[in-house]
mmCIF file of C-alpha atoms in Angstrom:
data_model
loop_
_atom_site.group_PDB
_atom_site.id
_atom_site.type_symbol
_atom_site.label_atom_id
_atom_site.label_comp_id
_atom_site.label_asym_id
_atom_site.label_seq_id
_atom_site.Cartn_x
_atom_site.Cartn_y
_atom_site.Cartn_z
ATOM 1 C CA MET A 168 22.425 -68.938 22.746
ATOM 2 C CA ALA A 169 20.272 -71.783 21.060
ATOM 3 C CA SER A 170 19.221 -74.634 22.877
ATOM 4 C CA PRO A 171 20.838 -78.086 22.078
ATOM 5 C CA PRO A 172 18.910 -80.035 19.598
ATOM 6 C CA PHE A 173 17.810 -82.613 22.207
ATOM 7 C CA SER A 174 18.536 -83.667 25.580
ATOM 8 C CA PRO A 175 18.573 -87.413 26.541
ATOM 9 C CA PRO A 176 15.774 -88.547 28.869
ATOM 10 C CA ILE A 177 18.092 -89.829 31.442
ATOM 11 C CA PHE A 178 19.719 -86.365 31.699
ATOM 12 C CA SER A 179 16.737 -84.358 31.364
ATOM 13 C CA ARG A 180 15.685 -85.323 35.035
ATOM 14 C CA PHE A 181 18.906 -83.685 36.410
ATOM 15 C CA LEU A 182 18.717 -80.298 34.682
ATOM 16 C CA PRO A 183 18.012 -77.457 36.981
ATOM 17 C CA GLY A 184 14.169 -76.789 37.684
ATOM 18 C CA HIS A 185 13.187 -80.209 37.050
ATOM 19 C CA GLU A 186 11.998 -80.846 40.582
ATOM 20 C CA ARG A 187 10.118 -77.549 40.461
ATOM 21 C CA ASN A 188 7.949 -78.757 37.527
ATOM 22 C CA ARG A 189 6.964 -81.956 39.064
ATOM 23 C CA PRO A 190 3.392 -82.277 40.521
ATOM 24 C CA ASN A 191 3.022 -81.687 44.056
ATOM 25 C CA GLN A 192 3.462 -84.629 46.120
ATOM 26 C CA PRO A 193 3.741 -85.102 49.951
ATOM 27 C CA THR A 194 6.938 -84.381 51.456
ATOM 28 C CA LYS A 195 8.795 -87.650 52.245
ATOM 29 C CA GLY A 196 10.759 -87.674 55.379
ATOM 30 C CA PRO A 197 13.934 -90.065 56.054
ATOM 31 C CA ARG A 198 11.859 -93.159 55.916
ATOM 32 C CA SER A 199 10.709 -92.755 52.357
ATOM 33 C CA LEU A 200 14.302 -91.642 51.322
ATOM 34 C CA ALA A 201 15.583 -94.839 52.916
ATOM 35 C CA ALA A 202 13.078 -96.768 51.077
ATOM 36 C CA ALA A 203 14.098 -95.104 47.806
ATOM 37 C CA ASP A 204 17.890 -95.488 47.932
ATOM 38 C CA GLY A 205 18.407 -98.090 50.786
ATOM 39 C CA GLY A 206 19.197 -95.793 53.357
ATOM 40 C CA VAL A 207 19.193 -92.055 54.716
ATOM 41 C CA HIS A 208 21.533 -89.798 52.826
ATOM 42 C CA THR A 209 23.555 -87.605 55.095
ATOM 43 C CA HIS A 210 25.280 -84.452 53.876
ATOM 44 C CA PRO A 211 29.062 -84.141 54.806
ATOM 45 C CA HIS A 212 28.295 -81.249 56.976
ATOM 46 C CA GLY A 213 25.962 -83.224 59.038
ATOM 47 C CA HIS A 214 22.447 -82.256 57.938
ATOM 48 C CA THR A 215 19.939 -84.721 56.213
ATOM 49 C CA GLN A 216 18.879 -83.910 52.465
ATOM 50 C CA GLY A 217 15.085 -83.766 52.371
ATOM 51 C CA SER A 218 14.285 -82.681 48.933
ATOM 52 C CA MET A 219 16.420 -84.978 46.801
ATOM 53 C CA ALA A 220 15.404 -86.312 43.389
ATOM 54 C CA ARG A 221 14.406 -89.815 43.045
ATOM 55 C CA THR A 222 17.046 -92.442 41.712
ATOM 56 C CA GLU A 223 17.142 -93.767 38.257
ATOM 57 C CA SER A 224 17.415 -97.528 37.267
ATOM 58 C CA SER A 225 19.850 -98.416 34.626
ATOM 59 C CA PRO A 226 19.072 -100.990 31.990
ATOM 60 C CA THR A 227 21.020 -103.696 34.069
ATOM 61 C CA GLY A 228 18.948 -103.076 36.965
ATOM 62 C CA ARG A 229 21.563 -101.242 39.027
ATOM 63 C CA VAL A 230 20.338 -98.196 40.922
ATOM 64 C CA VAL A 231 21.818 -95.062 39.508
ATOM 65 C CA PRO A 232 21.786 -92.355 42.304
ATOM 66 C CA PRO A 233 21.267 -88.563 41.157
ATOM 67 C CA PRO A 234 24.440 -86.400 40.755
ATOM 68 C CA GLU A 235 23.763 -84.551 43.956
ATOM 69 C CA ALA A 236 24.110 -87.777 45.875
ATOM 70 C CA LEU A 237 27.238 -88.565 44.087
ATOM 71 C CA LEU A 238 28.751 -85.292 44.539
ATOM 72 C CA GLY A 239 27.619 -84.748 48.214
ATOM 73 C CA GLY A 240 25.277 -82.066 48.023
ATOM 74 C CA SER A 241 22.643 -80.167 46.248
ATOM 75 C CA GLY A 242 23.395 -78.126 42.895
ATOM 76 C CA SER A 243 23.768 -74.789 44.919
ATOM 77 C CA ASP A 244 26.157 -76.568 47.333
ATOM 78 C CA LEU A 245 28.517 -77.417 44.545
ATOM 79 C CA TRP A 246 29.880 -74.091 44.225
ATOM 80 C CA ARG A 247 30.066 -73.274 47.870
ATOM 81 C CA PRO A 248 33.523 -73.079 49.234
ATOM 82 C CA VAL A 249 34.322 -75.910 51.769
ATOM 83 C CA ALA A 250 36.107 -73.269 54.252
ATOM 84 C CA ARG A 251 36.466 -69.751 54.637
ATOM 85 C CA GLY A 252 39.213 -68.270 52.047
ATOM 86 C CA GLY A 253 39.149 -71.452 49.737
ATOM 87 C CA GLY A 254 38.427 -69.086 46.574
ATOM 88 C CA TRP A 255 41.408 -67.079 47.186
ATOM 89 C CA VAL A 256 43.554 -70.275 47.574
ATOM 90 C CA THR A 257 42.250 -71.439 44.032
ATOM 91 C CA ALA A 258 42.738 -67.987 42.511
ATOM 92 C CA ALA A 259 46.460 -67.813 43.939
ATOM 93 C CA ALA A 260 47.196 -71.307 42.688
ATOM 94 C CA LEU A 261 45.971 -70.430 39.124
ATOM 95 C CA LEU A 262 48.049 -67.330 39.159
ATOM 96 C CA LEU A 263 51.117 -69.362 40.216
ATOM 97 C CA LEU A 264 50.631 -71.549 37.399
ATOM 98 C CA LEU A 265 50.269 -68.923 34.891
ATOM 99 C CA VAL A 266 53.334 -67.170 35.925
ATOM 100 C CA SER A 267 55.318 -70.491 35.819
ATOM 101 C CA HIS A 268 54.102 -71.127 32.411
ATOM 102 C CA LEU A 269 55.197 -67.792 31.278
ATOM 103 C CA LEU A 270 58.551 -68.235 32.762
ATOM 104 C CA LEU A 271 58.948 -71.353 31.058
ATOM 105 C CA ARG A 272 57.873 -70.094 27.698
ATOM 106 C CA ARG A 273 60.489 -67.311 28.102
ATOM 107 C CA LEU A 274 63.263 -69.604 29.119
ATOM 108 C CA ARG A 275 62.600 -71.705 26.056
ATOM 109 C CA ARG A 276 63.064 -68.860 23.512
ATOM 110 C CA PRO A 277 66.158 -68.917 21.247
ATOM 111 C CA ARG A 278 69.223 -67.351 22.902
ATOM 112 C CA ALA A 279 69.164 -64.434 20.274
ATOM 113 C CA ARG A 280 65.954 -63.184 21.669
ATOM 114 C CA LEU A 281 67.472 -62.849 25.344
ATOM 115 C CA LEU A 282 69.748 -60.042 23.950
ATOM 116 C CA GLY A 283 69.458 -56.703 25.762
ATOM 117 C CA PRO A 284 68.214 -53.602 23.853
ATOM 118 C CA GLU A 285 71.638 -52.203 23.122
ATOM 119 C CA ALA A 286 72.636 -55.470 21.405
ATOM 120 C CA VAL A 287 69.397 -55.745 19.346
ATOM 121 C CA SER A 288 69.929 -52.184 18.292
ATOM 122 C CA ALA A 289 73.397 -52.801 17.265
ATOM 123 C CA ALA A 290 72.543 -56.018 15.364
ATOM 124 C CA ARG A 291 69.705 -54.104 13.370
ATOM 125 C CA ALA A 292 72.124 -51.226 12.651
ATOM 126 C CA SER A 293 74.883 -53.622 11.346
ATOM 127 C CA SER A 294 72.308 -55.495 9.220
ATOM 128 C CA SER A 295 70.876 -52.360 7.770
ATOM 129 C CA THR A 296 74.465 -51.064 7.107
ATOM 130 C CA ALA A 297 75.409 -54.164 5.388
ATOM 131 C CA ASP A 298 72.271 -54.059 3.142
ATOM 132 C CA ALA A 299 73.039 -50.306 2.247
ATOM 133 C CA ASP A 300 76.663 -51.231 1.355
ATOM 134 C CA ALA A 301 75.638 -54.197 -0.660
ATOM 135 C CA ALA A 302 72.984 -52.040 -2.613
ATOM 136 C CA THR A 303 75.555 -49.256 -2.981
ATOM 137 C CA SER A 304 78.381 -51.520 -4.309
ATOM 138 C CA SER A 305 75.770 -53.177 -6.598
ATOM 139 C CA SER A 306 75.052 -50.001 -8.286
ATOM 140 C CA SER A 307 78.608 -48.823 -8.659
ATOM 141 C CA ALA A 308 81.221 -51.610 -8.676
ATOM 142 C CA PRO A 309 81.531 -53.330 -11.984
ATOM 143 C CA GLY A 310 82.088 -56.775 -10.602
ATOM 144 C CA SER A 311 79.324 -56.675 -7.801
ATOM 145 C CA ALA A 312 76.637 -55.853 -10.040
ATOM 146 C CA ALA A 313 76.137 -59.646 -11.177
ATOM 147 C CA GLY A 314 72.548 -59.706 -10.131
ATOM 148 C CA ILE A 315 71.537 -57.060 -12.628
ATOM 149 C CA ASP A 316 73.979 -57.900 -15.378
ATOM 150 C CA GLY A 317 72.386 -60.019 -18.353
ATOM 151 C CA ILE A 318 68.741 -59.318 -17.402
ATOM 152 C CA VAL A 319 68.321 -56.858 -20.238
ATOM 153 C CA THR A 320 70.999 -56.832 -23.101
ATOM 154 C CA VAL A 321 71.691 -55.284 -26.419
ATOM 155 C CA ASP A 322 70.389 -58.411 -28.150
ATOM 156 C CA ASP A 323 67.023 -58.083 -26.357
ATOM 157 C CA LEU A 324 67.118 -54.460 -28.004
ATOM 158 C CA ARG A 325 67.726 -55.868 -31.439
ATOM 159 C CA GLU A 326 65.011 -58.432 -31.198
ATOM 160 C CA LEU A 327 62.694 -55.556 -30.034
ATOM 161 C CA VAL A 328 63.515 -53.388 -33.071
ATOM 162 C CA GLY A 329 62.497 -56.620 -35.128
ATOM 163 C CA ASN A 330 59.332 -57.130 -33.457
ATOM 164 C CA LEU A 331 58.512 -53.421 -33.615
ATOM 165 C CA ALA A 332 58.916 -53.487 -37.366
ATOM 166 C CA VAL A 333 55.566 -55.220 -37.700
ATOM 167 C CA ALA A 334 53.925 -51.908 -37.145
ATOM 168 C CA ALA A 335 55.724 -50.384 -40.181
ATOM 169 C CA ARG A 336 53.849 -53.107 -42.246
ATOM 170 C CA GLU A 337 50.231 -54.129 -42.139
ATOM 171 C CA PRO A 338 49.665 -56.088 -38.775
ATOM 172 C CA GLU A 339 46.393 -57.595 -40.151
ATOM 173 C CA ARG A 340 48.269 -59.596 -42.723
ATOM 174 C CA GLU A 341 50.417 -61.069 -40.098
ATOM 175 C CA GLY A 342 47.385 -62.320 -37.821
ATOM 176 C CA TRP A 343 46.985 -59.242 -35.541
ATOM 177 C CA GLN A 344 43.507 -58.042 -34.783
ATOM 178 C CA GLN A 345 42.784 -54.404 -34.650
ATOM 179 C CA VAL A 346 41.114 -53.505 -31.482
ATOM 180 C CA ILE A 347 40.495 -49.619 -31.669
ATOM 181 C CA ALA A 348 41.383 -46.661 -34.019
ATOM 182 C CA LYS A 349 40.675 -43.263 -32.760
ATOM 183 C CA GLY A 350 42.086 -39.767 -32.482
ATOM 184 C CA ASN A 351 41.589 -35.973 -32.319
ATOM 185 C CA GLU A 352 43.610 -32.943 -33.067
ATOM 186 C CA ASP A 353 46.307 -33.647 -30.277
ATOM 187 C CA VAL A 354 46.701 -37.371 -30.397
ATOM 188 C CA SER A 355 45.911 -40.364 -32.556
ATOM 189 C CA TYR A 356 45.808 -44.195 -31.281
ATOM 190 C CA ARG A 357 45.777 -47.439 -33.153
ATOM 191 C CA VAL A 358 46.280 -50.884 -31.257
ATOM 192 C CA TRP A 359 46.210 -54.487 -32.421
ATOM 193 C CA CYS A 360 45.881 -57.641 -30.553
ATOM 194 C CA ASP A 361 47.698 -61.032 -31.147
ATOM 195 C CA LYS A 362 46.216 -63.867 -29.141
ATOM 196 C CA PRO A 363 48.851 -66.699 -28.631
ATOM 197 C CA MET A 364 47.817 -70.312 -28.225
ATOM 198 C CA GLU A 365 48.288 -70.087 -24.434
ATOM 199 C CA GLY A 366 48.612 -67.115 -21.925
ATOM 200 C CA PRO A 367 47.439 -63.571 -22.214
ATOM 201 C CA PRO A 368 47.403 -61.531 -25.575
ATOM 202 C CA LYS A 369 49.992 -59.263 -26.893
ATOM 203 C CA TYR A 370 49.341 -55.765 -27.761
ATOM 204 C CA LEU A 371 50.934 -53.577 -30.526
ATOM 205 C CA SER A 372 50.095 -49.864 -30.515
ATOM 206 C CA VAL A 373 51.052 -46.664 -32.535
ATOM 207 C CA THR A 374 50.502 -43.454 -30.825
ATOM 208 C CA THR A 375 51.077 -39.993 -32.366
ATOM 209 C CA TYR A 376 51.306 -36.774 -30.456
ATOM 210 C CA GLU A 377 51.074 -33.509 -32.168
ATOM 211 C CA ARG A 378 53.461 -30.458 -31.316
ATOM 212 C CA CYS A 379 55.579 -32.826 -29.096
ATOM 213 C CA SER A 380 59.356 -33.535 -29.254
ATOM 214 C CA THR A 381 61.010 -37.027 -28.805
ATOM 215 C CA GLU A 382 62.791 -35.805 -25.728
ATOM 216 C CA LEU A 383 59.617 -34.538 -24.021
ATOM 217 C CA LEU A 384 57.720 -37.790 -24.713
ATOM 218 C CA ARG A 385 60.702 -39.854 -23.577
ATOM 219 C CA ASP A 386 60.883 -38.180 -20.123
ATOM 220 C CA PHE A 387 57.240 -38.330 -19.637
ATOM 221 C CA TYR A 388 57.141 -41.965 -20.341
ATOM 222 C CA MET A 389 60.121 -42.655 -17.816
ATOM 223 C CA ASP A 390 59.016 -40.278 -14.948
ATOM 224 C CA ASN A 391 57.638 -42.790 -12.536
ATOM 225 C CA GLU A 392 57.188 -40.057 -9.977
ATOM 226 C CA TYR A 393 55.009 -37.883 -12.279
ATOM 227 C CA ARG A 394 53.040 -40.966 -13.094
ATOM 228 C CA MET A 395 51.880 -41.497 -9.533
ATOM 229 C CA GLU A 396 50.267 -38.143 -9.808
ATOM 230 C CA TRP A 397 48.148 -38.484 -12.945
ATOM 231 C CA ASP A 398 47.789 -42.287 -13.056
ATOM 232 C CA ASN A 399 45.477 -43.371 -10.132
ATOM 233 C CA THR A 400 46.323 -47.073 -10.789
ATOM 234 C CA VAL A 401 49.907 -46.621 -9.712
ATOM 235 C CA ILE A 402 50.113 -46.165 -5.795
ATOM 236 C CA LYS A 403 53.830 -46.621 -5.247
ATOM 237 C CA HIS A 404 57.143 -46.732 -7.019
ATOM 238 C CA GLU A 405 60.642 -47.112 -5.742
ATOM 239 C CA GLN A 406 64.077 -47.428 -7.216
ATOM 240 C CA LEU A 407 65.806 -50.682 -6.095
ATOM 241 C CA GLN A 408 69.199 -50.647 -7.873
ATOM 242 C CA TYR A 409 71.042 -49.438 -11.121
ATOM 243 C CA ASP A 410 74.479 -50.204 -12.909
ATOM 244 C CA GLU A 411 76.142 -47.284 -14.694
ATOM 245 C CA ASN A 412 78.194 -49.832 -16.593
ATOM 246 C CA ASN A 413 75.515 -51.384 -18.614
ATOM 247 C CA GLY A 414 72.774 -48.793 -18.174
ATOM 248 C CA MET A 415 70.326 -51.117 -16.391
ATOM 249 C CA GLU A 416 67.924 -50.195 -13.694
ATOM 250 C CA ILE A 417 65.571 -52.126 -11.355
ATOM 251 C CA GLY A 418 62.507 -50.787 -9.662
ATOM 252 C CA ARG A 419 59.446 -51.787 -7.928
ATOM 253 C CA THR A 420 55.895 -50.543 -8.639
ATOM 254 C CA ILE A 421 52.632 -51.268 -6.849
ATOM 255 C CA LYS A 422 49.391 -50.938 -8.884
ATOM 256 C CA LYS A 423 45.685 -51.297 -7.842
ATOM 257 C CA PHE A 424 42.907 -52.648 -9.728
ATOM 258 C CA PRO A 425 39.084 -52.375 -9.195
ATOM 259 C CA LEU A 426 38.227 -55.520 -6.989
ATOM 260 C CA LEU A 427 41.514 -57.124 -7.239
ATOM 261 C CA THR A 428 44.549 -57.554 -4.971
ATOM 262 C CA PRO A 429 46.936 -54.937 -5.766
ATOM 263 C CA ARG A 430 49.696 -56.136 -8.289
ATOM 264 C CA GLU A 431 53.506 -55.980 -7.500
ATOM 265 C CA TYR A 432 55.865 -55.216 -10.222
ATOM 266 C CA ILE A 433 59.755 -55.894 -10.173
ATOM 267 C CA LEU A 434 61.103 -54.550 -13.397
ATOM 268 C CA ALA A 435 64.368 -54.324 -15.070
ATOM 269 C CA TRP A 436 64.731 -51.818 -17.939
ATOM 270 C CA GLY A 437 67.238 -49.963 -20.020
ATOM 271 C CA VAL A 438 67.144 -46.856 -22.397
ATOM 272 C CA TRP A 439 69.130 -46.326 -25.581
ATOM 273 C CA GLU A 440 69.373 -43.366 -27.713
ATOM 274 C CA ALA A 441 70.127 -43.621 -31.492
ATOM 275 C CA ASN A 442 72.092 -41.169 -33.538
ATOM 276 C CA ASP A 443 68.922 -40.122 -35.385
ATOM 277 C CA LYS A 444 67.397 -38.956 -31.920
ATOM 278 C CA SER A 445 65.007 -41.914 -31.774
ATOM 279 C CA PHE A 446 64.757 -43.459 -28.309
ATOM 280 C CA TYR A 447 64.177 -47.211 -27.436
ATOM 281 C CA CYS A 448 63.274 -48.830 -24.044
ATOM 282 C CA LEU A 449 62.956 -52.548 -23.227
ATOM 283 C CA VAL A 450 61.379 -53.575 -19.774
ATOM 284 C CA LYS A 451 61.238 -57.169 -18.228
ATOM 285 C CA GLU A 452 60.050 -58.761 -15.056
ATOM 286 C CA CYS A 453 62.532 -59.860 -12.558
ATOM 287 C CA GLU A 454 63.486 -60.653 -8.981
ATOM 288 C CA HIS A 455 65.396 -58.774 -6.465
ATOM 289 C CA PRO A 456 66.441 -59.354 -2.904
ATOM 290 C CA LEU A 457 65.626 -56.022 -1.801
ATOM 291 C CA SER A 458 61.816 -56.813 -2.556
ATOM 292 C CA PRO A 459 60.823 -60.129 -1.062
ATOM 293 C CA ARG A 460 57.268 -61.421 -1.770
ATOM 294 C CA GLN A 461 54.429 -60.141 0.395
ATOM 295 C CA ARG A 462 51.026 -61.859 0.894
ATOM 296 C CA LYS A 463 49.117 -58.420 0.541
ATOM 297 C CA PHE A 464 50.263 -58.315 -3.002
ATOM 298 C CA VAL A 465 50.212 -60.518 -6.143
ATOM 299 C CA ARG A 466 53.585 -60.674 -7.802
ATOM 300 C CA VAL A 467 53.500 -60.278 -11.574
ATOM 301 C CA GLN A 468 55.267 -63.057 -13.221
ATOM 302 C CA LEU A 469 55.283 -61.968 -16.977
ATOM 303 C CA LEU A 470 55.938 -58.615 -18.268
ATOM 304 C CA ARG A 471 57.705 -57.873 -21.382
ATOM 305 C CA SER A 472 57.277 -54.283 -22.887
ATOM 306 C CA GLY A 473 59.323 -52.192 -25.223
ATOM 307 C CA TRP A 474 58.871 -48.957 -27.210
ATOM 308 C CA CYS A 475 60.365 -46.679 -29.736
ATOM 309 C CA ILE A 476 59.969 -42.937 -30.038
ATOM 310 C CA ARG A 477 60.903 -41.240 -33.191
ATOM 311 C CA LYS A 478 60.175 -37.918 -35.029
ATOM 312 C CA ILE A 479 57.634 -37.879 -37.865
ATOM 313 C CA PRO A 480 59.524 -36.405 -40.617
ATOM 314 C CA GLY A 481 58.144 -33.091 -42.072
ATOM 315 C CA ARG A 482 55.876 -32.628 -39.078
ATOM 316 C CA ASP A 483 55.929 -31.225 -35.501
ATOM 317 C CA ALA A 484 54.883 -34.363 -33.968
ATOM 318 C CA CYS A 485 56.376 -37.667 -32.672
ATOM 319 C CA GLN A 486 55.172 -41.232 -32.654
ATOM 320 C CA ILE A 487 55.806 -44.050 -30.185
ATOM 321 C CA THR A 488 55.324 -47.661 -31.043
ATOM 322 C CA VAL A 489 54.809 -50.128 -28.105
ATOM 323 C CA LEU A 490 54.803 -53.878 -28.011
ATOM 324 C CA HIS A 491 53.266 -55.096 -24.634
ATOM 325 C CA HIS A 492 52.796 -58.541 -23.284
ATOM 326 C CA GLU A 493 51.743 -58.950 -19.689
ATOM 327 C CA ASP A 494 50.165 -61.424 -17.329
ATOM 328 C CA ASN A 495 49.015 -60.023 -14.192
ATOM 329 C CA GLY A 496 46.582 -62.822 -12.981
ATOM 330 C CA MET A 497 43.419 -61.345 -14.369
ATOM 331 C CA ASN A 498 40.937 -63.454 -16.603
ATOM 332 C CA VAL A 499 42.109 -63.248 -20.103
ATOM 333 C CA GLU A 500 38.649 -62.409 -21.592
ATOM 334 C CA MET A 501 37.800 -59.960 -18.766
ATOM 335 C CA ALA A 502 41.105 -58.164 -19.335
ATOM 336 C CA LYS A 503 40.678 -57.683 -23.147
ATOM 337 C CA LEU A 504 37.135 -56.466 -22.582
ATOM 338 C CA ALA A 505 38.506 -53.811 -19.895
ATOM 339 C CA PHE A 506 41.068 -52.804 -22.169
ATOM 340 C CA ALA A 507 38.995 -52.386 -25.337
ATOM 341 C CA LYS A 508 36.433 -50.342 -23.142
ATOM 342 C CA GLY A 509 38.836 -48.125 -21.229
ATOM 343 C CA ILE A 510 41.996 -47.796 -23.358
ATOM 344 C CA TRP A 511 40.956 -44.575 -25.274
ATOM 345 C CA ASN A 512 40.138 -42.808 -22.163
ATOM 346 C CA TYR A 513 43.382 -43.661 -20.698
ATOM 347 C CA ILE A 514 45.241 -42.199 -23.768
ATOM 348 C CA CYS A 515 43.161 -39.061 -23.415
ATOM 349 C CA LYS A 516 44.062 -38.692 -19.786
ATOM 350 C CA MET A 517 47.827 -39.646 -20.646
ATOM 351 C CA ASN A 518 47.725 -36.695 -23.188
ATOM 352 C CA SER A 519 46.464 -34.186 -20.841
ATOM 353 C CA ALA A 520 49.156 -35.211 -18.481
ATOM 354 C CA LEU A 521 51.646 -34.941 -21.170
ATOM 355 C CA ARG A 522 50.538 -31.204 -22.094
ATOM 356 C CA ARG A 523 51.048 -30.305 -18.386
ATOM 357 C CA TYR A 524 54.247 -32.054 -17.930
ATOM 358 C CA PRO A 525 56.505 -29.034 -19.192
ATOM 359 C CA GLN A 526 55.335 -26.832 -16.262
ATOM 360 C CA ARG A 527 57.074 -29.030 -13.725
ATOM 361 C CA ASN A 528 59.916 -27.073 -12.075
ATOM 362 C CA SER A 529 62.279 -29.946 -10.960
ATOM 363 C CA SER A 530 63.364 -33.259 -12.306
ATOM 364 C CA SER A 531 62.453 -36.470 -10.631
ATOM 365 C CA ILE A 532 64.877 -39.299 -9.561
ATOM 366 C CA SER A 533 63.704 -41.384 -12.530
ATOM 367 C CA ILE A 534 64.784 -38.808 -15.058
ATOM 368 C CA VAL A 535 68.007 -37.804 -13.233
ATOM 369 C CA THR A 536 68.901 -41.539 -13.181
ATOM 370 C CA MET A 537 67.963 -42.325 -16.822
ATOM 371 C CA GLN A 538 69.903 -39.402 -18.197
ATOM 372 C CA LYS A 539 73.055 -40.862 -16.397
ATOM 373 C CA LEU A 540 72.213 -44.361 -17.463
ATOM 374 C CA ILE A 541 71.146 -43.952 -21.093
ATOM 375 C CA LYS A 542 73.260 -45.654 -23.732
ATOM 376 C CA LYS A 543 74.219 -44.775 -27.334
ATOM 377 C CA VAL A 544 73.492 -47.158 -30.085
ATOM 378 C CA SER A 545 73.892 -46.953 -33.904
ATOM 379 C CA ALA A 546 70.732 -46.683 -35.904
ATOM 380 C CA LEU A 547 72.710 -48.464 -38.687
ATOM 381 C CA ASP A 548 73.806 -51.154 -36.444
ATOM 382 C CA LEU A 549 70.110 -51.682 -35.480
ATOM 383 C CA PHE A 550 69.247 -51.765 -39.142
ATOM 384 C CA ILE A 551 71.880 -54.198 -40.002
ATOM 385 C CA ASN A 552 71.170 -56.552 -37.252
ATOM 386 C CA LEU A 553 67.494 -56.487 -38.075
ATOM 387 C CA TRP A 554 68.229 -57.721 -41.559
ATOM 388 C CA LEU A 555 70.605 -60.551 -40.091
ATOM 389 C CA MET A 556 67.707 -61.614 -37.945
ATOM 390 C CA TYR A 557 65.390 -61.915 -40.926
ATOM 391 C CA LEU A 558 68.015 -63.879 -42.816
ATOM 392 C CA GLY A 559 68.530 -66.126 -39.869
ATOM 393 C CA ILE A 560 72.279 -65.712 -39.570
ATOM 394 C CA GLY A 561 72.261 -64.618 -36.003
ATOM 395 C CA LEU A 562 73.454 -61.603 -34.231
ATOM 396 C CA SER A 563 77.103 -62.489 -33.337
ATOM 397 C CA HIS A 564 79.820 -60.112 -34.543
ATOM 398 C CA SER A 565 82.426 -62.596 -34.883
ATOM 399 C CA THR A 566 80.945 -64.845 -37.633
ATOM 400 C CA PRO A 567 82.541 -64.276 -40.966
ATOM 401 C CA VAL A 568 79.196 -64.232 -42.797
ATOM 402 C CA SER A 569 77.717 -61.711 -40.553
ATOM 403 C CA VAL A 570 80.887 -59.586 -40.735
ATOM 404 C CA PHE A 571 80.719 -59.607 -44.622
ATOM 405 C CA ILE A 572 76.980 -58.762 -44.695
ATOM 406 C CA LYS A 573 77.447 -55.975 -42.363
ATOM 407 C CA LEU A 574 80.026 -54.378 -44.538
ATOM 408 C CA LEU A 575 78.134 -54.947 -47.691
ATOM 409 C CA ILE A 576 74.817 -53.331 -46.316
ATOM 410 C CA SER A 577 76.773 -50.519 -44.568
ATOM 411 C CA HIS A 578 78.607 -49.852 -47.823
ATOM 412 C CA THR A 579 75.200 -49.844 -49.671
ATOM 413 C CA TYR A 580 73.571 -47.712 -46.973
ATOM 414 C CA VAL A 581 76.375 -44.988 -46.997
ATOM 415 C CA TYR A 582 76.744 -44.648 -50.760
ATOM 416 C CA ALA A 583 73.000 -44.994 -51.927
#
């Protein structure tokens, strides 16, 4: 241990070894000591101190005796027990104080902690049963799924269709910047970026997979258990709740990123199938009581993602158009650079996993649940509501103007 920065002179005389470092002086008897401090100092046990240090004078002129004189003995005598067995008495007293302190702390605890093991086990079992019943009722009973109802709606799907229509036109003319455009004999990929005034950028991508059906690509994208096998950023996924009435599902996913705290995603999503065998999916961030916040994860506050899978006419290929907007807490510029540098390698890795996907022997929980929850939607209805959105009329089915336009567009669509 390092020595203190300095020692005041008045205390340095009382440090151990000080007397040994002084020059040799003749031994003073009781007479010289009496002259130094006004009398002979006698030890409490009866013997006279003959090697005591000299006294110091304070600034006021008062004589300050050394600490051995004040405490009644030399430095080695300070730790000597006064009587036989004194050390054991001190240890027993300290042990008694410790036991008393522990007893007082235990008595001051809440009454609930003083329950016996059987009562604690029963309380935990009842709490677990109540949580399980609540989760089961939320996933099956219509009235008890209020927490999941309204998170993802059909109106959100109609808005998604309108936003994805940008890819059918030229995104550059609407302010989107192209990030990358690459391809090979199995897959081609194009992506654009739109930087809003505040927050992270939005990404619009179009990926074409050769020799792939829309059903296979849909299952591949929705299989969260299989994703943990090929995507090393996904370290955990679990299902939290689903509702068969509205087709919504909520899940929890943990992702890891280099040099960053793992990100936690609590997401709600729905899948729709149109009558032309195209598929739509919309994903939103949300909160859920079965997944409280934890300090070891960073909860993602914003994630809006949606896609459309459709068959390319006249080819043995299908295409997925994705619109993704996410704020995972990363630096915006660093995230854009990492995306531009690594997205093509990720697409190639995804394509390899897609080609291995048909060899799986059993369906995962995610696919079984999706097939049970998927909802049917009319492609004509989406087309009509898309035009209503562009006209600014709204998506309500009850307004006379919207009903008239729907009838007019449907009549033109059917007899064209």
